[in-house]
Amino acid sequence: MNAWLGLIALAVLASLSLFVGVIDVWQADRHEVWSLIRDSRFPRTVATVLTGASLAIAGQIMQQIARNRFVEPMTAGTGQSAALGILLTAMLFPAASVGLKMVLASLAALGGSLVFFAIVRKLPPTQPLLVPLVGLIYGGVVGAGVTYVAYQADMLQFIGIWMNGEFSGTLRGRYELLWLAGLAAGLSYLVADQLSIIGLGEAVSLNLGLNYRQVVFLGLIVISVVTGLTVVTVGMIPFVGLVVPNLVSQIAGDNLRRSLPLTAMLGAALVLAADIVGRLVIYPFEMPVGTVIGIFGAVAFLWLLYGGARLAR
Amino acid sequence: MIEIENVTHRIAGRTILSDVSLELEKGGIVALVGPNGAGKSTLLSLVARLLPLQSGGIQVDGLRIGVAADDVLARTLAILPQELNVASRLTVRDLVGFGRYPYHKGRPTSEDTALVAHALTLFDLDDLAERQLETLSGGQRQRAFVAMAYVQDTEYLLLDEPLNNLDIGTSRALMEQLRNLAETRNRTIVIVLHDINYAAAYADRIVALKAGQVVADGPPDQVVDDGLLRRVFGTDARVSLIDGRPVVLV
Ligand SMILES: Nc1ncnc2c1ncn2[C@@H]1O[C@H](COP(=O)(O)OP(=O)(O)OP(=O)(O)O)[C@@H](O)[C@H]1O
Ligand SMILES: [Mg+2]
């Protein structure tokens, strides 16, 4: 029932996304419309759905691993590390293929998340709000590092694209990597039970014979691939991974086998809606989706923090 | 059989367990008692591989801890740790269901579902089955975790203070369940208890630990007396015999 409502809402948003833009599809000439939809609007819509769904899932996995509802890859250093990886790749191997960029961005994201988890492991479990705080600081430091390196290398204009995600540049042939991100996020459904169990902690996992480290590492790989590919193709989009899993947990609980599909759906809907808003708000110009979600997400984040004592694990 | 051989455990230079050796026969209830900080939880955690073994050896049913595969052990031995700060939005049914994970690895069969339903009934959780853990009271949550350990259906069951937060009716019902498991299915249950009267009433054997060493070991009527309370717990409570069973007058 809920699932059907969600799917219908998603379909409505997706069709809106196909028809909203500077060129009015009802006025223009037929051939023009067809190529517009094929080359730009359709890729853009698909990219938005894939990004939203996979970022929300990555956020949910990260929250399971951290056993903390206030973390997500884009604000806890994973996204910034991916950007650092892309920047270094662009500097050291300017001729690198897209595939190589993608691999290096994901590896950098993985390294960044490993460092994050190494840091927060040492935090006292009685202070759940320290984890996102440390994440924000850590993400800020890595982000500042990216800016510094880019400034030194005279590449500031490039990092603007990665640091604030947007879909206006999404064209046929330039977004397909996101299918891989979607695939990685989708595959996590195969280990939904394992991910639910590690959310209960290491002792429970060990007791049930789960290879805790292996599942955590698998989760980190999904997070890193999703983050790396998203940053390479559309740039950083904050808060999706934070807000959506929290909402879903309130609605559907913490059994990932049940909640992951909902997470994907809501994530896609949120980013679609934000992208449509971004196209309309200063029409005929566009506001980057990262900015729209940043504003909405900051408010939602504050709301989560204030309800924090109740929501924290 | 659980064989613990010369286990010594140190944390940050302090000796928590010193040269503990114990043989726990198959079948029956062993109560582990001792003052706070004696090392009871540490010992159970070592047996359940939640802590890495530093020296000595432990075998459960011939499986060597630290060597045997995790999933094989998960079907041999289950532990209920002392502290599980879990404020998850899992439902009680889902949580108890994960107790079957070692068998179904993510694909529950109808047998698994039936066992879970049985455990929910057994531990009086039917009315709470669809409630989320974070909405439960301390004792209700404790019962859910006990049920989870129960459906794991292992020959060896290690329970670290399972009576925490439980009222007297629920506590006695749980101990009766455990007796039943030990007697009708020859299960081996090691249980940490602070209430010596529960230990004396339900255990076949009491092992007392103090400062990381075994200081008393035997059947309740031979172990529980004024001397034990004085030596191990440093308190002057009297022990009297009622119906042939030692009872501490608190
Ligand atoms: N991680 C740790 N770091 C330092 N000391 C520890 C740690 N874990 C346990 N200890 C110490 O080891 C000793 C034994 O702890 P353990 O938890 O095994 O005691 P216990 O017998 O279960 O006590 P209780 O009845 O209070 O549960 C205690 O003195 C405790 O302070
Ligand atoms: Mg203890």
XYZ file of C-alpha atoms and ligand atoms in Angstrom:
595
model
C 0.000 0.000 0.000
C 2.636 2.512 1.118
C 4.970 1.121 -1.486
C 2.406 1.792 -4.228
C 1.854 5.356 -3.053
C 5.605 5.884 -3.070
C 5.994 4.472 -6.554
C 3.190 6.677 -7.874
C 4.707 9.778 -6.263
C 8.051 8.846 -7.777
C 6.499 8.411 -11.231
C 4.798 11.799 -10.983
C 8.054 13.494 -9.964
C 9.955 11.724 -12.725
C 7.476 12.859 -15.376
C 7.625 16.399 -14.043
C 11.392 16.190 -14.307
C 11.037 15.225 -17.978
C 8.853 18.224 -18.763
C 10.271 21.025 -16.628
C 12.955 23.225 -18.145
C 13.835 26.211 -20.262
C 12.591 24.585 -23.442
C 8.851 24.064 -23.291
C 8.144 20.586 -24.633
C 4.570 21.516 -25.635
C 5.657 24.406 -27.865
C 8.776 23.051 -29.477
C 9.044 21.078 -32.665
C 8.688 17.300 -32.449
C 12.190 16.255 -33.457
C 13.677 18.820 -31.198
C 11.632 17.515 -28.277
C 12.628 13.946 -28.936
C 16.338 14.721 -28.975
C 15.949 17.015 -25.967
C 14.352 14.231 -23.979
C 16.724 11.560 -25.199
C 19.927 13.520 -24.711
C 19.173 15.659 -21.712
C 15.918 15.356 -19.820
C 15.797 11.558 -19.657
C 19.475 11.180 -18.640
C 18.973 13.890 -16.093
C 15.913 12.202 -14.606
C 17.582 8.804 -14.456
C 20.719 10.322 -12.945
C 18.650 12.052 -10.289
C 16.808 8.870 -9.358
C 19.995 6.786 -9.232
C 21.855 9.395 -7.198
C 19.060 9.906 -4.703
C 18.414 6.217 -4.192
C 22.036 5.187 -3.844
C 23.046 8.091 -1.601
C 20.158 7.361 0.755
C 21.152 3.700 0.922
C 24.805 4.605 1.484
C 23.699 6.827 4.359
C 21.648 4.063 5.887
C 24.557 1.621 5.688
C 26.908 4.137 7.236
C 24.469 4.681 10.098
C 24.259 0.940 10.688
C 28.028 0.617 10.833
C 28.499 3.653 13.065
C 25.441 2.680 15.154
C 24.654 6.349 15.044
C 21.821 8.045 13.206
C 23.592 11.325 12.595
C 26.275 10.359 10.107
C 26.285 10.177 6.344
C 29.077 9.949 3.764
C 28.825 13.471 2.348
C 29.207 15.235 5.684
C 31.613 12.850 7.387
C 34.604 13.033 5.100
C 33.817 10.296 2.576
C 32.569 12.747 -0.077
C 35.394 15.177 0.581
C 37.921 12.356 0.312
C 36.417 11.338 -3.016
C 36.810 14.928 -4.233
C 40.416 14.890 -3.036
C 40.959 11.665 -4.965
C 39.534 13.171 -8.154
C 41.574 16.330 -7.738
C 44.824 14.421 -7.223
C 44.008 12.198 -10.189
C 43.381 15.254 -12.364
C 46.709 16.717 -11.270
C 48.862 13.619 -11.440
C 47.242 11.848 -14.407
C 45.523 14.549 -16.439
C 44.876 12.038 -19.224
C 43.240 9.478 -16.953
C 40.214 7.664 -18.362
C 36.846 8.000 -16.684
C 37.197 4.442 -15.415
C 40.483 5.193 -13.690
C 39.066 8.393 -12.188
C 36.151 6.441 -10.850
C 38.363 3.771 -9.288
C 40.680 6.302 -7.694
C 37.797 8.421 -6.391
C 36.221 5.340 -4.808
C 39.522 4.269 -3.280
C 40.026 7.737 -1.843
C 36.489 7.602 -0.462
C 37.230 4.215 1.110
C 40.421 5.551 2.685
C 38.525 8.572 3.983
C 35.800 6.449 5.576
C 38.307 4.051 7.150
C 40.025 7.017 8.803
C 36.646 8.347 9.958
C 35.694 5.045 11.564
C 39.133 4.685 13.133
C 38.599 8.070 14.780
C 35.028 7.572 15.993
C 35.774 4.093 17.367
C 37.598 5.784 20.212
C 34.702 8.062 21.130
C 32.697 7.219 24.258
C 29.420 5.468 23.343
C 27.609 7.575 25.935
C 28.031 10.677 23.768
C 26.298 9.872 20.464
C 26.374 13.468 19.260
C 30.182 13.503 19.271
C 30.204 11.176 16.278
C 28.502 13.525 13.783
C 30.377 16.461 15.269
C 33.721 14.789 14.710
C 32.460 13.803 11.251
C 31.609 17.385 10.351
C 34.991 18.610 11.544
C 36.822 15.817 9.769
C 34.845 16.415 6.573
C 35.559 20.120 6.899
C 39.282 19.517 7.285
C 39.473 17.228 4.249
C 37.316 19.694 2.291
C 39.637 22.535 3.241
C 42.546 20.361 2.114
C 40.870 19.926 -1.262
C 40.417 23.678 -1.616
C 44.010 24.341 -0.593
C 45.481 21.850 -3.045
C 43.200 23.139 -5.810
C 44.212 26.713 -5.049
C 47.894 25.838 -5.181
C 47.401 23.994 -8.451
C 45.214 26.740 -9.876
C 42.286 24.344 -10.273
C 39.679 26.051 -8.128
C 37.183 26.268 -10.977
C 37.143 22.463 -11.234
C 36.440 21.669 -7.635
C 33.391 23.918 -7.613
C 31.675 21.241 -9.691
C 32.542 18.379 -7.338
C 31.926 20.216 -4.106
C 28.405 21.314 -4.950
C 26.449 18.748 -6.890
C 24.190 19.608 -9.784
C 22.513 17.854 -12.673
C 22.489 20.589 -15.298
C 25.506 19.043 -16.996
C 23.946 15.597 -17.122
C 23.772 14.500 -20.735
C 23.565 11.200 -22.537
C 27.003 9.589 -22.378
C 28.011 11.520 -19.252
C 25.964 9.988 -16.489
C 26.051 6.237 -17.116
C 28.577 5.617 -14.318
C 25.727 6.243 -11.932
C 24.209 2.919 -12.961
C 27.190 1.326 -11.221
C 26.473 3.326 -8.080
C 22.867 2.176 -8.260
C 24.012 -1.401 -8.776
C 26.357 -1.268 -5.758
C 23.582 0.161 -3.601
C 21.110 -2.418 -4.916
C 23.487 -5.291 -4.174
C 23.485 -4.282 -0.534
C 19.976 -5.709 -0.406
C 21.591 -9.149 -0.638
C 23.242 -8.562 2.731
C 20.333 -6.672 4.284
C 20.115 -9.081 7.236
C 23.832 -8.880 7.915
C 23.674 -5.081 7.845
C 20.729 -5.106 10.253
C 22.642 -7.376 12.614
C 25.826 -5.299 12.712
C 23.585 -2.413 13.764
C 23.031 -4.385 16.982
C 26.739 -4.245 17.749
C 29.818 -6.403 17.573
C 28.897 -8.752 20.429
C 25.533 -9.724 18.948
C 27.116 -10.125 15.507
C 29.853 -12.398 16.804
C 27.362 -14.416 18.794
C 25.384 -15.052 15.617
C 28.523 -16.193 13.835
C 28.687 -13.185 11.560
C 32.067 -12.120 10.265
C 31.694 -8.615 11.654
C 34.755 -7.104 10.041
C 33.906 -8.549 6.668
C 30.363 -7.167 6.698
C 31.589 -3.758 7.847
C 34.169 -3.732 5.081
C 31.571 -4.741 2.511
C 29.339 -1.919 3.714
C 32.231 0.531 3.480
C 32.899 -0.564 -0.089
C 29.280 0.117 -1.068
C 29.447 3.524 0.632
C 32.711 4.374 -1.082
C 31.685 3.248 -4.563
C 28.403 5.149 -4.339
C 30.096 8.263 -2.995
C 33.043 8.109 -5.376
C 30.868 7.677 -8.458
C 28.380 10.326 -7.420
C 31.084 12.891 -6.770
C 32.790 12.085 -10.090
C 29.579 12.435 -12.106
C 27.403 15.017 -10.381
C 29.338 16.265 -7.372
C 28.606 16.210 -3.659
C 25.005 16.218 -2.541
C 24.738 16.487 1.222
C 22.021 15.424 3.672
C 20.176 12.892 1.466
C 22.003 10.098 3.256
C 21.155 11.638 6.586
C 17.560 12.742 6.375
C 16.089 9.881 4.358
C 17.284 6.947 6.522
C 16.073 8.777 9.623
C 12.632 9.283 8.165
C 12.490 5.699 6.970
C 13.576 4.364 10.342
C 10.708 6.276 11.935
C 8.211 4.996 9.411
C 9.361 1.439 8.817
C 11.793 0.544 11.612
C 15.320 -0.821 11.407
C 14.953 -4.147 9.637
C 16.821 -3.311 6.459
C 15.226 -6.104 4.497
C 11.994 -4.192 4.847
C 13.275 -0.618 4.894
C 15.955 -0.518 2.171
C 13.469 -0.335 -0.742
C 11.655 2.501 0.988
C 14.957 4.278 1.586
C 15.809 4.035 -2.096
C 12.404 5.340 -3.104
C 12.377 8.278 -0.706
C 15.960 9.193 -1.569
C 15.113 9.264 -5.265
C 11.967 11.314 -4.618
C 13.827 13.844 -2.473
C 16.582 14.481 -5.011
C 14.085 14.587 -7.889
C 11.969 17.136 -6.044
C 15.011 19.211 -5.123
C 16.245 19.173 -8.701
C 12.851 20.305 -10.003
C 12.714 23.065 -7.411
C 16.233 24.107 -8.380
C 15.135 24.427 -12.001
C 12.105 26.522 -11.162
C 13.117 28.752 -8.311
C 15.178 31.300 -10.270
C 13.795 30.352 -13.695
C 15.168 30.547 -16.353
C 18.375 30.011 -14.400
C 19.172 26.961 -12.288
C 20.076 26.569 -8.662
C 22.367 23.551 -8.036
C 20.563 20.650 -6.417
C 23.289 20.556 -3.746
C 22.290 24.054 -2.667
C 18.566 23.283 -2.582
C 19.100 20.151 -0.526
C 21.687 21.937 1.595
C 19.062 24.450 2.706
C 16.336 21.897 3.212
C 18.754 19.409 4.768
C 20.262 21.882 7.215
C 16.816 22.550 8.627
C 16.035 18.856 8.782
C 19.402 18.168 10.397
C 18.752 20.711 13.142
C 15.353 19.163 13.710
C 17.010 15.747 14.051
C 19.616 17.095 16.456
C 16.989 18.700 18.662
C 14.965 15.527 18.718
C 18.396 13.969 19.151
C 18.337 12.577 22.654
C 15.280 10.577 21.686
C 16.585 9.370 18.342
C 20.178 8.642 19.269
C 21.154 5.070 19.856
C 31.821 -30.214 27.745
C 33.423 -26.822 28.247
C 37.106 -27.092 29.059
C 38.891 -24.016 30.320
C 42.624 -24.554 30.749
C 44.952 -22.137 32.493
C 43.254 -19.023 31.218
C 44.938 -15.802 32.253
C 43.684 -12.456 31.071
C 45.232 -9.042 31.530
C 43.860 -5.644 30.643
C 46.177 -2.651 30.765
C 48.673 -4.492 32.967
C 46.044 -5.576 35.512
C 45.366 -9.255 35.910
C 41.639 -9.867 35.487
C 41.743 -13.659 35.428
C 44.678 -15.591 36.770
C 45.234 -19.146 35.724
C 41.575 -20.230 35.696
C 40.931 -23.884 34.895
C 37.448 -25.377 34.880
C 35.730 -28.386 33.392
C 32.007 -28.009 32.910
C 30.277 -31.285 32.146
C 27.680 -31.580 29.432
C 24.149 -31.115 30.731
C 22.981 -29.083 33.705
C 23.099 -25.583 35.073
C 26.299 -24.054 36.389
C 25.914 -20.802 38.308
C 28.849 -18.433 38.242
C 28.837 -16.177 41.293
C 31.222 -13.657 42.771
C 31.540 -10.011 43.761
C 31.463 -7.141 41.250
C 34.644 -7.073 39.228
C 35.563 -10.684 39.987
C 35.948 -11.477 36.290
C 32.731 -13.402 35.631
C 31.770 -11.467 32.513
C 35.326 -11.583 31.254
C 35.386 -15.369 31.599
C 32.072 -15.782 29.758
C 33.178 -13.382 27.029
C 36.345 -15.394 26.517
C 34.397 -18.648 26.228
C 32.024 -16.982 23.759
C 34.980 -15.530 21.767
C 33.742 -11.976 22.301
C 37.198 -11.244 23.691
C 40.403 -12.617 22.173
C 42.097 -15.266 24.284
C 45.480 -14.122 25.611
C 46.829 -17.278 27.192
C 45.550 -20.722 28.017
C 42.974 -22.619 26.018
C 39.214 -23.069 25.840
C 37.278 -25.838 24.125
C 33.534 -26.121 23.757
C 32.310 -29.532 22.640
C 35.788 -30.176 21.271
C 35.779 -26.930 19.270
C 38.803 -24.838 20.089
C 37.964 -21.167 20.664
C 40.031 -18.967 18.415
C 40.365 -21.742 15.839
C 36.860 -23.089 15.194
C 34.773 -21.406 12.494
C 32.457 -18.661 13.707
C 29.294 -20.043 12.186
C 29.904 -23.536 13.572
C 30.403 -22.020 17.012
C 27.238 -19.954 16.591
C 25.294 -23.209 16.264
C 27.033 -24.694 19.297
C 27.048 -21.866 21.779
C 24.969 -18.765 22.389
C 25.700 -15.921 24.761
C 23.546 -13.253 26.298
C 26.019 -10.507 27.232
C 25.547 -8.490 30.406
C 25.142 -5.146 28.716
C 23.569 -4.587 25.345
C 22.845 -0.937 24.887
C 20.636 -1.398 21.906
C 18.003 1.229 21.202
C 17.072 -0.138 17.832
C 13.804 0.179 15.993
C 13.797 -3.529 15.248
C 10.636 -5.274 16.305
C 10.821 -7.975 18.953
C 9.860 -10.568 16.334
C 12.665 -9.447 14.014
C 15.196 -9.475 16.845
C 14.248 -12.940 18.026
C 14.213 -13.995 14.366
C 17.882 -13.041 14.017
C 18.603 -15.731 16.599
C 17.999 -18.185 13.743
C 20.515 -16.437 11.491
C 23.288 -19.000 12.137
C 21.037 -21.606 10.515
C 19.268 -19.784 7.704
C 21.895 -17.120 6.861
C 19.228 -14.726 5.693
C 16.625 -17.090 4.249
C 14.335 -18.173 7.066
C 12.459 -21.404 6.460
C 9.001 -22.144 7.824
C 10.718 -24.148 10.564
C 12.659 -21.046 11.626
C 9.486 -18.983 11.679
C 7.726 -21.617 13.763
C 10.586 -21.779 16.276
C 10.519 -18.006 16.621
C 6.776 -18.009 17.204
C 7.232 -20.735 19.816
C 9.922 -18.753 21.628
C 7.790 -15.609 21.627
C 5.017 -17.535 23.327
C 7.385 -19.261 25.731
C 8.814 -15.969 26.973
C 5.457 -14.255 27.069
C 6.315 -11.879 24.253
C 3.301 -12.432 22.001
C 1.717 -9.107 22.880
C 5.011 -7.314 22.326
C 6.027 -9.085 19.122
C 5.428 -6.155 16.790
C 6.714 -3.493 19.192
C 10.051 -1.822 18.514
C 12.842 -2.528 20.992
C 13.364 1.103 21.919
C 9.778 1.353 23.115
C 10.125 -1.532 25.593
C 10.829 -1.425 29.310
C 14.162 -2.740 30.562
C 12.771 -6.093 31.608
C 10.762 -6.577 28.434
C 13.847 -5.898 26.357
C 15.849 -8.318 28.489
C 13.230 -10.988 27.830
C 13.450 -10.354 24.098
C 17.217 -10.905 24.171
C 16.843 -14.057 26.248
C 14.345 -15.338 23.678
C 16.837 -14.558 20.930
C 19.529 -16.613 22.676
C 16.964 -19.353 23.221
C 15.972 -19.730 19.552
C 19.622 -20.059 18.668
C 18.952 -23.576 19.942
C 22.537 -24.353 20.932
C 23.849 -27.124 23.178
C 25.622 -24.491 25.285
C 23.981 -21.357 26.582
C 25.913 -18.651 28.413
C 23.794 -16.088 30.221
C 25.360 -13.083 31.910
C 22.952 -11.852 34.583
C 19.767 -12.676 32.645
C 17.649 -11.861 35.679
C 18.651 -8.196 35.439
C 15.492 -6.095 35.447
C 13.200 -9.108 35.689
C 10.465 -9.284 38.306
C 10.258 -12.303 40.616
C 7.574 -14.068 38.602
C 9.438 -13.675 35.339
C 12.743 -14.607 36.993
C 11.355 -17.848 38.383
C 9.650 -18.672 35.093
C 12.922 -18.157 33.245
C 14.840 -20.346 35.700
C 12.188 -23.042 35.320
C 12.610 -22.888 31.533
C 16.346 -23.300 31.929
C 15.914 -26.265 34.303
C 13.615 -27.800 31.781
C 16.157 -27.322 28.988
C 18.907 -28.841 31.105
C 16.846 -31.839 32.172
C 14.822 -32.765 29.118
C 17.301 -31.787 26.430
C 20.586 -32.183 28.260
C 21.566 -28.601 27.534
C 24.523 -27.005 29.300
C 23.753 -23.626 30.788
C 26.295 -21.340 32.413
C 24.608 -18.484 34.148
C 26.003 -15.525 36.078
C 23.808 -14.794 39.081
C 24.102 -12.327 41.901
C 21.247 -13.746 43.923
C 22.773 -16.727 45.702
C 19.288 -18.018 46.499
C 18.488 -18.425 42.825
C 21.826 -20.152 42.326
C 21.158 -22.505 45.224
C 17.616 -23.237 44.085
C 18.183 -23.893 40.388
C 21.844 -24.698 39.723
C 23.439 -28.135 39.795
C 26.783 -26.616 40.506
C 28.052 -23.288 41.792
C 31.414 -21.843 40.850
C 32.530 -18.805 42.831
C 35.036 -16.420 41.379
C 36.937 -13.770 43.299
C 39.675 -11.492 42.029
C 40.064 -13.586 38.910
C 40.389 -16.930 40.676
C 38.063 -19.835 41.371
C 37.566 -19.851 45.146
C 34.722 -22.334 45.539
C 33.220 -25.016 43.324
C 30.614 -27.674 44.015
C 26.935 -28.476 44.435
C 24.902 -25.723 46.164
C 24.395 -27.527 49.467
C 28.134 -28.009 49.849
C 29.231 -24.568 48.685
C 26.695 -22.134 50.089
C 27.293 -21.371 53.759
C 28.151 -18.450 56.046
C 31.819 -18.940 55.229
C 31.295 -18.460 51.487
C 29.471 -15.193 52.024
C 32.160 -13.962 54.388
C 35.192 -15.066 52.353
C 33.907 -14.272 48.881
C 31.497 -11.435 49.403
C 32.748 -9.976 52.676
C 29.318 -9.900 54.254
C 27.854 -11.469 57.400
C 24.553 -12.836 56.121
C 23.312 -16.023 57.767
C 22.576 -19.128 55.774
C 19.870 -21.441 56.965
C 18.585 -24.730 55.605
C 15.000 -24.788 54.416
C 13.700 -28.052 52.948
C 17.305 -29.205 52.747
C 18.300 -26.259 50.586
C 20.632 -23.464 51.796
C 18.884 -20.083 51.902
C 20.633 -16.786 52.523
C 18.753 -14.606 54.978
C 19.306 -11.156 53.549
N 37.788 -2.879 29.038
C 38.267 -2.894 30.285
N 39.257 -2.056 30.640
C 39.772 -2.068 31.895
N 39.339 -2.903 32.851
C 38.361 -3.762 32.549
C 37.771 -3.809 31.273
N 36.818 -4.766 31.264
C 36.809 -5.279 32.498
N 37.735 -4.689 33.273
C 38.018 -5.000 34.683
O 38.070 -6.375 34.801
C 37.545 -6.789 36.050
C 36.541 -7.900 35.817
O 35.449 -7.391 35.056
P 34.172 -8.269 34.773
O 33.253 -7.448 33.952
O 34.605 -9.578 34.247
O 33.568 -8.440 36.230
P 32.251 -9.192 36.695
O 32.664 -10.258 37.594
O 31.424 -9.541 35.542
O 31.556 -8.028 37.534
P 30.006 -7.604 37.655
O 29.414 -8.492 38.686
O 30.076 -6.209 38.157
O 29.378 -7.722 36.331
C 36.962 -5.551 36.699
O 37.840 -5.112 37.703
C 36.912 -4.542 35.594
O 37.138 -3.255 36.087
Mg 29.644 -8.919 34.788
